Coordinates of N, CA and C in Angstrom, one line a residue:
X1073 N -0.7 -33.0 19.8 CA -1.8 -33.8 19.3 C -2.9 -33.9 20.3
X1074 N -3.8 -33.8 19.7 CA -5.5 -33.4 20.8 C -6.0 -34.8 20.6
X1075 N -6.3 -35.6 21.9 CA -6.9 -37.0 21.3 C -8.5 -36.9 21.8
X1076 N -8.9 -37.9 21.0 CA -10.7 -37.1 21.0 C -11.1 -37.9 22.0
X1077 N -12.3 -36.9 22.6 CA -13.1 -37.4 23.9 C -14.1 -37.3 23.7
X1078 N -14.6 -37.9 24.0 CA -16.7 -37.9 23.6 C -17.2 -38.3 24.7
X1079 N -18.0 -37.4 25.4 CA -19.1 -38.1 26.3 C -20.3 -38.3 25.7
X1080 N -20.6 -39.4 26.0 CA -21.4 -40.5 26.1 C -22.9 -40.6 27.3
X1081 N -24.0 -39.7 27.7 CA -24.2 -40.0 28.7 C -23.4 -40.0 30.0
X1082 N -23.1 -40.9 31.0 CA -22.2 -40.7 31.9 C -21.0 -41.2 31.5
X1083 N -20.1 -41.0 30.6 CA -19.4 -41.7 29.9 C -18.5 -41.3 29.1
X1084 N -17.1 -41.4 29.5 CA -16.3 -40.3 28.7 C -15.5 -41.5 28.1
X1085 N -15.6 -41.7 26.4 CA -14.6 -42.2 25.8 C -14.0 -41.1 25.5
X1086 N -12.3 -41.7 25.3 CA -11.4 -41.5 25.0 C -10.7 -42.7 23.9
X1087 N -10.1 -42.4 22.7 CA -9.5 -43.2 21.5 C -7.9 -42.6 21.2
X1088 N -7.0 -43.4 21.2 CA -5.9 -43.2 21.0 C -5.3 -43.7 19.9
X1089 N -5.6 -43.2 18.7 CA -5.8 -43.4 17.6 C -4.0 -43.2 16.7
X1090 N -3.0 -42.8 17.6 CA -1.4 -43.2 17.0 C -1.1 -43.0 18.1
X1091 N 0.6 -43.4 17.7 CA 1.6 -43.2 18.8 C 2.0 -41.7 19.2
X1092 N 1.6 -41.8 20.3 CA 2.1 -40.3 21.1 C 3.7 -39.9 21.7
X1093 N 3.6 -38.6 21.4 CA 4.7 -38.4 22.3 C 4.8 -38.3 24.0
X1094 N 5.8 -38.6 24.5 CA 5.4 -38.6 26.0 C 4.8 -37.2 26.5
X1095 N 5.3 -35.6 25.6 CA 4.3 -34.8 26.5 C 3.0 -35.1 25.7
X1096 N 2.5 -35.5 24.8 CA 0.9 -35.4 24.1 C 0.1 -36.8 25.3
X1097 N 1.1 -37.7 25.8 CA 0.6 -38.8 26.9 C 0.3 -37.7 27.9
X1098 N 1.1 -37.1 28.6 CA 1.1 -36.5 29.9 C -0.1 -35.2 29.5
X1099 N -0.2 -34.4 28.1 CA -2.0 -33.9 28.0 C -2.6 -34.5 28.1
X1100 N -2.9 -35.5 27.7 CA -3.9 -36.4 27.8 C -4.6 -37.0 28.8
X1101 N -3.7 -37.2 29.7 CA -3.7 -37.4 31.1 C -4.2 -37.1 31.6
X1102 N -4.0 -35.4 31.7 CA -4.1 -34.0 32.3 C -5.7 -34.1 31.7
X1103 N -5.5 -34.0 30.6 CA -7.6 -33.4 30.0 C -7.9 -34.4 30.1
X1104 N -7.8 -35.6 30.8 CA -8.8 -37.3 31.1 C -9.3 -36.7 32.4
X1105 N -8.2 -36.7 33.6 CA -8.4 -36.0 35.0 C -9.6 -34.7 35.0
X1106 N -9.2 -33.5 34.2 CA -9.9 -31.9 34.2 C -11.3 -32.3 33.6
X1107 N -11.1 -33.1 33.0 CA -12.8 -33.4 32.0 C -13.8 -34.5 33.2
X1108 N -13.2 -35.5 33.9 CA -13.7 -36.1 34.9 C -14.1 -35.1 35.8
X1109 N -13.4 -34.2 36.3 CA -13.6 -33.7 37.7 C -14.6 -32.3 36.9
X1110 N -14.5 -32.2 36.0 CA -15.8 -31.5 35.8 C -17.0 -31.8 35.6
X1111 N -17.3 -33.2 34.7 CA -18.5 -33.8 34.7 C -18.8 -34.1 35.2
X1112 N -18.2 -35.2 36.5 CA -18.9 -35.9 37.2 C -19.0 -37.6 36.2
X1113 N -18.4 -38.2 36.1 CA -18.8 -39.0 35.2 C -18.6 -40.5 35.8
X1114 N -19.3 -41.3 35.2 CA -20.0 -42.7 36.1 C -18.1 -43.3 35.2
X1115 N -18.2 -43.4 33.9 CA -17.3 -44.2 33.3 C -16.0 -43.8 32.5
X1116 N -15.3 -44.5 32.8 CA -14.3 -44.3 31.1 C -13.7 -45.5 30.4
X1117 N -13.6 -45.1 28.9 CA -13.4 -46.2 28.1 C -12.2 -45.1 27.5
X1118 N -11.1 -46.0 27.5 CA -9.7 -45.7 26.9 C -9.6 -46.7 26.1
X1119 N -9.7 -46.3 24.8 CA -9.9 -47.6 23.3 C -8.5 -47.2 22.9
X1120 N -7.5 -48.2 22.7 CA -6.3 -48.2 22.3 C -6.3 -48.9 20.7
X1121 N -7.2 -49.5 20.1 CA -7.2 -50.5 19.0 C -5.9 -49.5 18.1
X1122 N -5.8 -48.5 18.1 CA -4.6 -47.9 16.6 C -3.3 -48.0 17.5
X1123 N -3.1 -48.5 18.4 CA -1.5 -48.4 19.4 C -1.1 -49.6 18.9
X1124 N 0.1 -49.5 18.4 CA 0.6 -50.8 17.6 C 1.7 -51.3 18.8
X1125 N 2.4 -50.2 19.2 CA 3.3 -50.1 19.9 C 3.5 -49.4 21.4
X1126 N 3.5 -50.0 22.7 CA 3.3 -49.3 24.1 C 4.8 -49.4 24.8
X1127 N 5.6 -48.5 24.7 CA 6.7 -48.4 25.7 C 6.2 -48.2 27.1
X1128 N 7.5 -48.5 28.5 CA 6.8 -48.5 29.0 C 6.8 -47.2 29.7
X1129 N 7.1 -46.0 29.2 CA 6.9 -44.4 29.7 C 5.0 -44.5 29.2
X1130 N 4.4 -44.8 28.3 CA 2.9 -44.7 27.9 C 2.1 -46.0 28.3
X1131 N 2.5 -47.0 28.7 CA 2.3 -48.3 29.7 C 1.8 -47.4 31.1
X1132 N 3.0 -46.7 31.8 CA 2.7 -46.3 33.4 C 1.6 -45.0 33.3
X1133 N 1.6 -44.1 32.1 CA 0.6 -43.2 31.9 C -1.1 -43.9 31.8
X1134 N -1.3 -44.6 30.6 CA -2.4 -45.2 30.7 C -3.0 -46.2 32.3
X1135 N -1.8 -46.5 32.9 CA -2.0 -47.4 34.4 C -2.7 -45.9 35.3
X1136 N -1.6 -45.0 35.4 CA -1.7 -43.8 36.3 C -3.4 -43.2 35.8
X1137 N -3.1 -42.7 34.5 CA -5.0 -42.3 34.0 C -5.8 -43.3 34.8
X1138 N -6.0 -44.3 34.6 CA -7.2 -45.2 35.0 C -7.2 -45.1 36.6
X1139 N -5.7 -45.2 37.1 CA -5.8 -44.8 38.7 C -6.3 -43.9 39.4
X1140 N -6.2 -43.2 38.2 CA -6.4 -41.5 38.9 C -8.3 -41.4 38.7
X1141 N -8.5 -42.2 37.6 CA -10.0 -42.1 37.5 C -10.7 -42.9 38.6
X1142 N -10.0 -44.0 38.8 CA -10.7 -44.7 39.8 C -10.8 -44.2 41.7
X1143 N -9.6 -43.2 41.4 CA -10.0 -42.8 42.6 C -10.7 -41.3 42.9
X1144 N -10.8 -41.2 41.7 CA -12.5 -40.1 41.8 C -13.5 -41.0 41.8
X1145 N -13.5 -41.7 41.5 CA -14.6 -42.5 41.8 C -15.3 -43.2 40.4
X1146 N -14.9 -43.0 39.2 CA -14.7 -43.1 37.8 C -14.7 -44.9 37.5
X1147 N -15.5 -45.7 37.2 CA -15.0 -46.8 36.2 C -14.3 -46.6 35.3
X1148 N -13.3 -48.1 35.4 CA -12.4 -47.6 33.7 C -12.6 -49.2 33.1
X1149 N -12.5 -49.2 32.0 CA -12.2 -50.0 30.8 C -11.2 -49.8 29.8
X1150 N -10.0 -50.5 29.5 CA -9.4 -50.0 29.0 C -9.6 -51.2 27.3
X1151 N -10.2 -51.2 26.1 CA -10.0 -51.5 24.9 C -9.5 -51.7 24.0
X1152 N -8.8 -52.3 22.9 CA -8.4 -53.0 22.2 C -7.1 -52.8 22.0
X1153 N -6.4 -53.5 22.8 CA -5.2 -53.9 23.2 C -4.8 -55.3 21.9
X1154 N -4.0 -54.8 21.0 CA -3.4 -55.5 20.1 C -2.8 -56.6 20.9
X1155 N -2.5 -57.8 20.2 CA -1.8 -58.9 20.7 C 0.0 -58.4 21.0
X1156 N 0.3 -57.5 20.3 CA 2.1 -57.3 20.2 C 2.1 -56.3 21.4
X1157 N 0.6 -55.4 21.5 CA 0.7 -54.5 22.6 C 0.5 -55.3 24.3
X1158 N -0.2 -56.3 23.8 CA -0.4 -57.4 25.0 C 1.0 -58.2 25.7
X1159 N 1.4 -58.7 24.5 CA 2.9 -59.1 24.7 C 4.0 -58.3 25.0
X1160 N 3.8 -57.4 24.9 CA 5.0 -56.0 25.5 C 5.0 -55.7 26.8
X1161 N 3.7 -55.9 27.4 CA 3.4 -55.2 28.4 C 3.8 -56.7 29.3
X1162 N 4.0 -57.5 28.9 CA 3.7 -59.2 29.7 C 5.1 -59.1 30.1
X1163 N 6.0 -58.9 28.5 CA 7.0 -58.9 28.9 C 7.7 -57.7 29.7
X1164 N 7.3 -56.6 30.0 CA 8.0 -55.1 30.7 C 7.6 -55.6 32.0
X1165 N 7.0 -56.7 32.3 CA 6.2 -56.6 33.5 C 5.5 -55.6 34.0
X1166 N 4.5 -54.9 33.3 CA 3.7 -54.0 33.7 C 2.4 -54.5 33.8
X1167 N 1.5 -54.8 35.1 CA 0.4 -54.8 35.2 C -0.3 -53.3 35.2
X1168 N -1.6 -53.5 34.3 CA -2.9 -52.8 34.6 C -3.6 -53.0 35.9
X1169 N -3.0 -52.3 37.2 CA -3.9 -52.4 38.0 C -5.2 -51.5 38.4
X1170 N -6.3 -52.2 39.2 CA -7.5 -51.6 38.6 C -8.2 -51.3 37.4
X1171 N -7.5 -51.7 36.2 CA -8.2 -51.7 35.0 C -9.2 -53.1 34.6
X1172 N -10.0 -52.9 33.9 CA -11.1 -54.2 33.5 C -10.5 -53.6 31.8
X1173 N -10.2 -54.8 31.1 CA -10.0 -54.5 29.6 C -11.6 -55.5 29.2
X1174 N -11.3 -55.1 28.0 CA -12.2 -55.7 26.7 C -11.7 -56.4 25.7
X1175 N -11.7 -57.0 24.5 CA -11.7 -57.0 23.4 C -11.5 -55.9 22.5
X1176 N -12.6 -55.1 22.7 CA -12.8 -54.0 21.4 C -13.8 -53.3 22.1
X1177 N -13.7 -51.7 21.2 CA -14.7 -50.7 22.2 C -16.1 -51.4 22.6
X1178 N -17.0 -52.6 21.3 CA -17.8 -52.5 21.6 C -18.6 -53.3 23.0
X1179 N -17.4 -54.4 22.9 CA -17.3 -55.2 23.9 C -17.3 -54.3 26.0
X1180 N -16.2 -53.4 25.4 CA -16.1 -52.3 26.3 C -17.1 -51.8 26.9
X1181 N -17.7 -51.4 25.6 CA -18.5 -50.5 26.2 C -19.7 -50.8 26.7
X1182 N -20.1 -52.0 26.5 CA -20.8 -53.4 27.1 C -20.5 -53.6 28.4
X1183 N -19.5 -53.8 28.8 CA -19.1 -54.0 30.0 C -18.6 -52.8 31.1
X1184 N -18.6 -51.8 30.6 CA -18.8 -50.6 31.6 C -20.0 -50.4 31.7
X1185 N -21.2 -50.4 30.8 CA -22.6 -50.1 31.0 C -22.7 -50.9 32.7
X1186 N -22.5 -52.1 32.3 CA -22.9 -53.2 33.3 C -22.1 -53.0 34.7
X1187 N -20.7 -52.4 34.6 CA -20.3 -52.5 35.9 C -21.4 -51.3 36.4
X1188 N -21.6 -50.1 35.9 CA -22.0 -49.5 36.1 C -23.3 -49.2 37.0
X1189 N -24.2 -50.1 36.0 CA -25.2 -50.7 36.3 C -25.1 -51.7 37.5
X1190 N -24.4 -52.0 38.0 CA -24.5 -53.5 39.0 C -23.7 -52.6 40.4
X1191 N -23.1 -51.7 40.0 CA -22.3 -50.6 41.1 C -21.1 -50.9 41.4
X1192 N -20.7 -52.0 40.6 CA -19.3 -52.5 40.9 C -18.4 -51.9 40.8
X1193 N -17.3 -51.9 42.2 CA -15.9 -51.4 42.5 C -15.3 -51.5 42.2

């Protein structure tokens, strides 16, 4: 499954639009990292709003992606995180570290403009 990426200006969304399999997580991963390190890109927005359900094999991928972006040097936002996907994660004890979430992409994407803008780490 190919999940779509759109750059945006300095700005690579990414939407994960169903449940993946753990190798379609680990491409995805893989083309978030190859597509950063070629563009050069200020941001990323990982919009989850169609994930109904986060095990925690696609919990530590989405953590690891945003890690991996932040230490290129990459903002991340990660977006619409359902309430049941909220409560899954509460309960697995898995924190998002280094991630800034949103509400919804648009909120997101609001709030990457601005880290961006302000140069925040």
């Amino acid at each position: 499954m190919e999940i779509p990426m759109l750059k945006l200006k300095n700005i690579l969304l990414t939407s994960i639009q169903s449940d993946m399999t753990d190798d379609d997580a680990l491409k995805y991963q893989s083309d978030v990292v190859s597509t950063l390190e070629k563009s050069s890109l200020k941001g990323l927005i990982i919009d989850i709003t169609a994930m109904d359900i986060v095990d925690t094999f696609m919990a530590r991928v989405i953590n690891e992606t945003a890690r991996m972006a932040r230490l290129m040097g990459t903002r991340v936002v990660l977006c619409g995180m359902q309430p049941m996907v909220a409560l899954t994660l509460v309960e697995m004890g898995r924190e998002l570290i280094g991630v800034d979430t949103a509400l919804n992409l648009d909120k997101g994407f609001d709030k990457l403009l601005e880290m961006i803008e302000e140069g925040v780490e």
